Amino acid sequence: MKIAFVGKGGSGKTTLSALFIRHLAAAGCPVIAVDADINQHLGPALGLTDDQAAALPSLGAHLPEIKEYLRGSNPLIGSAEQMIKTTPPGRGSRLLRIVEENPVYAACARPVALDEGSVRLLATGAFTEQDLGVACYHSKVGAVELLLNHLIDGQDEYLVTDMTAGSDSFASGLFTRFDLTFLVAEPTRKGVSVYRQYKEYARDFGVTLKVVGNKVNGADDLAFLRREVGDDLLTCFGQSDWVRRLEQGAEPELRTLEPANRAVLARLREQAELAFAAREPERWTSQAVHFHLRNAESWGNAKTGIDLATQVDPGFVLGAGHLDAAGV
Ligand SMILES: Nc1ncnc2c1ncn2[C@@H]1O[C@H](COP(=O)(O)OP(=O)(O)O)[C@@H](O)[C@H]1O
Ligand SMILES: [Mg+2]
């Protein structure tokens, strides 16, 4: 299952994605955690020291190798240089699984031990000013989009991404690559306005978007979110002393999280399971193609000097058949 946490800076994306990741790992689920936020904080939120986090390899720096691996023997992709972030997989492409060893994980993923279980962490690397923008060929989040487009993941296997709600993910197709997107919103006008903007982009693509209120304190906060967000409001995480202790440098065990907040994490997982059951591989694949053609026309063809539409393998659908073939 591919899950994203988005929202405005400071809303609690990193806090809630780290907690959800810990919750899944404690339940025994294989998890790949992906830090794709402008501010790279997921490593420390999962318990890495600042030095360990700073030493994480960046997906952005390994983009050429990632492309070379993923294209495999796909005859429609002439070289890694001709592969852009939206180039879809086809016959001959190499697909990634959540639980396996492969050169991409060997180069970029690092194991993180948690108080219950462990996960693998991938990080895009810190963003610079030049990285942000529509025509960014070497976009760091582009590596994440490539991985998602080549990933076959089964039930109870998770990839959880801590991501910004920025324009970069809308310019490409990244925001449509998830089974479920949690929009973290504080009960404030700003929190809600980021939700409205995201919803507007997401509407035409059938993105499953659920709002998770955060730092919700009492009935008035809840009533505000209910009024502004309506049925998209899934659940609310409270103002948490446990999170505050964490922020103060303590290392509280997950099982000591406030029961009401632990129940919120369980609710997120339930929602993920519903999203998994509602998967539509054909639609998901055709959206990948849609965004590839759009990126090809707007900058990709000019950049690579070839017609990138020729990379689309019309008979290829990433889906259940691959899982069966992989024996998952
Ligand atoms: N439910 C909560 N209770 C208390 N503090 C919280 C809660 N959620 C987030 N915080 C605090 O708010 C700040 C911003 O959270 P963070 O997860 O870093 O936001 P983002 O990743 O969206 O920028 C952090 O100091 C974090 O500890
Ligand atoms: Mg963050």
XYZ file of C-alpha atoms and ligand atoms in Angstrom:
356
model
C 0.000 0.000 0.000
C 1.253 3.398 -0.963
C 0.411 6.056 1.592
C 1.252 9.774 1.591
C 1.114 12.315 4.371
C 0.767 15.860 3.052
C -0.151 19.199 4.569
C 1.302 22.561 5.357
C 4.680 22.903 7.071
C 4.326 22.531 10.820
C 0.971 20.747 10.639
C 2.479 17.508 11.917
C 3.138 15.479 8.748
C 6.458 14.167 9.989
C 5.141 13.448 13.463
C 2.104 11.538 12.210
C 3.907 9.701 9.414
C 6.593 8.558 11.871
C 3.937 7.413 14.326
C 1.988 5.577 11.629
C 5.198 3.900 10.456
C 5.964 2.802 14.022
C 2.411 1.562 14.443
C 2.657 -0.574 11.285
C 6.101 -1.911 12.172
C 4.885 -2.835 15.650
C 2.080 -4.828 13.993
C 4.692 -6.750 12.003
C 4.054 -5.127 8.618
C 6.994 -4.618 6.264
C 7.391 -0.850 5.803
C 9.466 1.373 3.586
C 9.511 4.919 4.922
C 10.192 7.674 2.401
C 11.223 11.176 3.364
C 10.160 13.404 0.471
C 9.525 16.576 2.428
C 11.375 19.807 1.722
C 12.513 19.693 5.314
C 14.102 16.277 5.760
C 13.048 15.309 9.275
C 11.653 11.797 9.031
C 14.923 10.081 10.012
C 15.221 11.927 13.327
C 11.482 11.446 13.915
C 12.103 7.689 13.651
C 14.907 7.955 16.185
C 18.034 8.518 14.105
C 20.584 10.908 15.521
C 21.243 14.061 13.499
C 24.557 12.574 12.353
C 22.905 9.352 11.210
C 20.228 11.345 9.389
C 22.820 13.560 7.709
C 24.657 10.437 6.492
C 21.576 9.013 4.740
C 22.136 8.528 1.023
C 19.866 10.654 -1.163
C 17.652 9.254 -3.899
C 18.332 12.400 -5.920
C 22.057 11.637 -6.068
C 21.409 8.085 -7.301
C 18.859 8.923 -9.983
C 20.958 7.681 -12.960
C 21.554 4.248 -11.329
C 17.910 4.012 -10.320
C 16.848 4.645 -13.916
C 19.363 2.169 -15.269
C 18.096 -0.537 -12.930
C 14.387 0.115 -13.513
C 14.548 0.196 -17.297
C 15.964 -3.323 -17.277
C 15.550 -4.756 -20.766
C 12.514 -2.661 -21.700
C 13.028 -2.223 -25.460
C 11.021 1.025 -25.507
C 13.544 2.839 -23.304
C 16.794 3.341 -25.184
C 18.934 4.515 -22.270
C 18.762 5.822 -18.717
C 19.288 9.332 -20.109
C 16.074 8.974 -22.068
C 14.143 8.089 -18.952
C 12.315 10.925 -17.237
C 10.597 10.825 -13.877
C 7.261 9.861 -15.434
C 8.554 7.182 -17.842
C 6.156 4.323 -17.142
C 7.197 0.680 -16.770
C 6.530 -1.753 -19.597
C 7.488 -5.263 -20.569
C 11.135 -5.806 -19.658
C 11.163 -3.129 -16.944
C 12.372 -4.173 -13.523
C 9.744 -3.883 -10.813
C 10.415 -3.302 -7.137
C 8.904 -5.146 -4.203
C 8.581 -3.918 -0.641
C 10.361 -6.980 0.721
C 13.421 -7.832 -1.335
C 17.022 -6.884 -1.825
C 17.805 -4.899 -4.962
C 20.481 -2.415 -6.052
C 18.181 0.564 -5.423
C 17.670 -0.353 -1.776
C 21.329 -1.311 -1.429
C 22.376 2.150 -2.599
C 19.678 4.268 -0.985
C 17.750 2.519 1.792
C 18.958 2.325 5.373
C 17.497 0.146 8.120
C 16.060 1.952 11.122
C 15.492 -0.006 14.326
C 12.407 1.031 16.281
C 11.354 0.130 19.803
C 8.990 -2.379 18.171
C 10.134 -3.696 14.799
C 12.236 -1.990 12.170
C 11.767 -0.322 8.783
C 13.794 0.765 5.789
C 14.188 4.473 5.177
C 14.693 6.233 1.847
C 15.293 9.976 1.642
C 15.120 12.306 -1.348
C 17.859 14.550 0.045
C 17.495 18.206 0.974
C 15.864 20.455 -1.595
C 17.444 23.556 -2.983
C 15.662 26.524 -4.559
C 16.430 25.249 -8.081
C 14.837 21.892 -7.307
C 11.402 23.433 -6.923
C 9.491 24.175 -10.066
C 7.677 22.716 -13.000
C 10.503 22.069 -15.467
C 12.829 20.451 -12.995
C 14.300 17.478 -14.796
C 16.463 16.334 -11.926
C 13.732 16.849 -9.407
C 14.432 14.860 -6.277
C 10.837 13.863 -5.837
C 11.107 12.529 -9.388
C 13.013 9.568 -7.968
C 10.082 8.853 -5.665
C 7.653 8.963 -8.567
C 9.790 6.483 -10.502
C 9.914 4.127 -7.529
C 6.156 4.317 -6.987
C 5.469 3.671 -10.659
C 7.635 0.552 -10.567
C 6.510 -0.805 -7.203
C 4.323 -3.842 -6.766
C 3.082 -3.979 -3.210
C 0.672 -6.376 -1.610
C -1.780 -6.113 1.240
C -0.138 -5.409 4.620
C 3.045 -4.169 2.934
C 3.489 -0.431 3.168
C 5.361 2.421 1.628
C 4.702 5.560 3.683
C 5.817 8.935 2.351
C 6.238 12.144 4.317
C 5.673 14.743 1.632
C 5.100 18.409 1.198
C 1.856 19.621 -0.378
C 3.880 21.710 -2.826
C 3.426 22.432 -6.515
C 6.169 19.978 -7.505
C 3.996 16.960 -6.832
C 1.154 18.482 -8.868
C 3.351 19.349 -11.850
C 4.280 15.699 -12.250
C 1.914 12.887 -11.425
C 3.289 12.179 -7.971
C 0.167 13.148 -6.066
C -1.849 10.495 -7.958
C 0.522 7.612 -7.195
C -0.799 6.762 -3.738
C -3.603 4.447 -2.694
C -4.436 6.914 0.034
C -3.369 10.449 0.911
C -3.670 11.723 4.453
C -3.879 15.482 4.571
C -2.768 16.610 8.006
C -4.578 19.775 9.050
C -4.503 21.815 12.195
C -7.859 23.311 13.134
C -6.959 26.691 11.639
C -7.917 28.595 8.496
C -4.471 27.964 6.984
C -4.673 24.248 7.682
C -8.008 24.076 5.948
C -6.934 26.200 2.989
C -4.152 23.744 2.122
C -6.794 21.023 2.186
C -9.019 22.980 -0.228
C -6.163 23.551 -2.644
C -5.141 19.885 -2.583
C -8.706 18.754 -3.055
C -9.023 21.021 -6.084
C -6.006 19.412 -7.776
C -6.999 15.939 -6.719
C -10.609 16.122 -7.864
C -10.075 15.276 -11.523
C -7.871 12.283 -10.739
C -9.949 10.396 -8.224
C -7.278 10.780 -5.544
C -8.458 9.286 -2.255
C -7.913 12.111 0.201
C -8.690 11.928 3.906
C -8.113 14.703 6.391
C -6.441 13.883 9.674
C -6.931 16.712 12.139
C -3.886 17.329 14.302
C -3.319 19.230 17.564
C -7.069 19.101 17.991
C -7.946 20.312 21.436
C -11.535 19.999 22.522
C -15.000 20.317 21.040
C -14.565 23.704 19.352
C -11.542 22.529 17.342
C -13.409 19.427 16.289
C -16.515 21.403 15.329
C -14.369 23.780 13.254
C -12.815 20.917 11.259
C -16.150 19.155 10.828
C -17.694 22.329 9.477
C -14.812 23.168 7.113
C -13.885 19.700 5.888
C -17.139 17.754 6.110
C -17.045 14.079 5.206
C -13.375 14.182 4.238
C -12.501 14.435 7.921
C -11.402 10.937 8.924
C -10.198 11.355 12.472
C -8.364 13.741 14.777
C -5.099 13.376 16.645
C -5.035 15.394 19.859
C -2.525 17.793 21.281
C -0.179 15.186 22.746
C 2.065 15.285 25.797
C 3.707 12.116 24.463
C 4.704 13.961 21.263
C 5.927 16.870 23.382
C 8.161 14.514 25.422
C 9.537 13.148 22.154
C 10.246 16.681 21.003
C 12.084 17.278 24.273
C 14.472 14.434 23.458
C 12.927 11.619 25.476
C 12.411 8.294 23.703
C 8.952 7.238 24.833
C 7.827 3.751 23.822
C 5.030 3.551 21.302
C 2.855 1.556 23.677
C 2.796 4.516 26.067
C 1.166 6.815 23.489
C -2.187 8.164 24.708
C -4.856 5.496 23.981
C -7.037 7.951 22.038
C -4.103 8.810 19.774
C -3.154 5.151 19.378
C -6.727 4.551 18.244
C -6.234 7.243 15.594
C -3.302 5.262 14.184
C -5.465 2.142 14.056
C -8.110 4.144 12.196
C -5.542 5.220 9.606
C -4.617 1.599 9.015
C -8.262 0.587 8.599
C -8.662 3.302 6.007
C -5.551 2.081 4.190
C -7.026 -1.402 4.030
C -10.219 -0.023 2.495
C -8.156 1.865 -0.082
C -6.284 -1.315 -0.959
C -9.538 -3.151 -1.606
C -10.640 -0.324 -3.921
C -7.530 -0.385 -6.117
C -8.016 0.026 -9.864
C -4.796 -1.039 -11.610
C -5.971 -0.035 -15.105
C -6.917 3.475 -14.032
C -3.739 3.842 -12.013
C -1.613 2.777 -14.978
C -3.443 5.016 -17.446
C -2.894 7.996 -15.152
C 0.828 7.273 -15.183
C 0.685 7.373 -18.966
C -1.386 10.575 -18.915
C 1.190 12.384 -16.797
C 4.056 10.997 -18.829
C 2.591 12.362 -22.050
C 1.913 15.690 -20.376
C 5.477 15.970 -19.065
C 6.848 14.777 -22.414
C 5.078 17.566 -24.264
C 5.758 20.316 -21.787
C 9.523 19.703 -21.388
C 10.597 16.049 -21.674
C 10.727 15.747 -25.479
C 12.739 18.949 -25.736
C 15.077 17.845 -22.971
C 15.791 14.354 -24.320
C 15.469 15.103 -28.033
C 13.178 12.132 -28.627
C 9.436 11.538 -28.748
C 8.823 10.161 -25.260
C 5.350 8.958 -26.207
C 7.139 5.984 -27.801
C 8.072 4.793 -24.287
C 4.483 3.869 -23.495
C 3.814 0.129 -23.651
C 0.092 0.035 -24.436
C -0.489 -3.538 -23.290
C 1.103 -3.107 -19.890
C -0.839 -2.784 -16.635
C 0.971 -2.801 -13.315
C -1.167 -4.843 -10.998
C -2.291 -8.051 -9.452
C -0.772 -10.306 -12.103
C 2.704 -9.119 -11.155
C 2.066 -9.801 -7.508
C 0.993 -13.344 -8.299
C 4.045 -13.797 -10.494
C 6.227 -12.557 -7.663
C 4.681 -15.075 -5.325
C 3.660 -12.369 -2.834
N -0.303 16.137 18.142
C 0.726 16.876 18.525
N 0.864 17.233 19.823
C 1.891 18.012 20.222
N 2.839 18.483 19.401
C 2.755 18.172 18.092
C 1.709 17.349 17.591
N 1.901 17.186 16.254
C 3.005 17.870 15.940
N 3.519 18.469 17.027
C 4.710 19.344 17.055
O 4.542 20.352 16.066
C 5.775 20.637 15.404
C 5.622 20.432 13.904
O 5.384 19.061 13.646
P 6.034 18.327 12.365
O 5.578 16.912 12.438
O 7.489 18.578 12.317
O 5.296 19.102 11.192
P 5.548 19.043 9.596
O 6.312 17.806 9.297
O 4.180 19.060 9.006
O 6.316 20.295 9.258
C 6.805 19.711 16.045
O 7.473 20.438 17.051
C 5.981 18.596 16.657
O 6.600 18.011 17.773
Mg 8.105 17.627 8.336
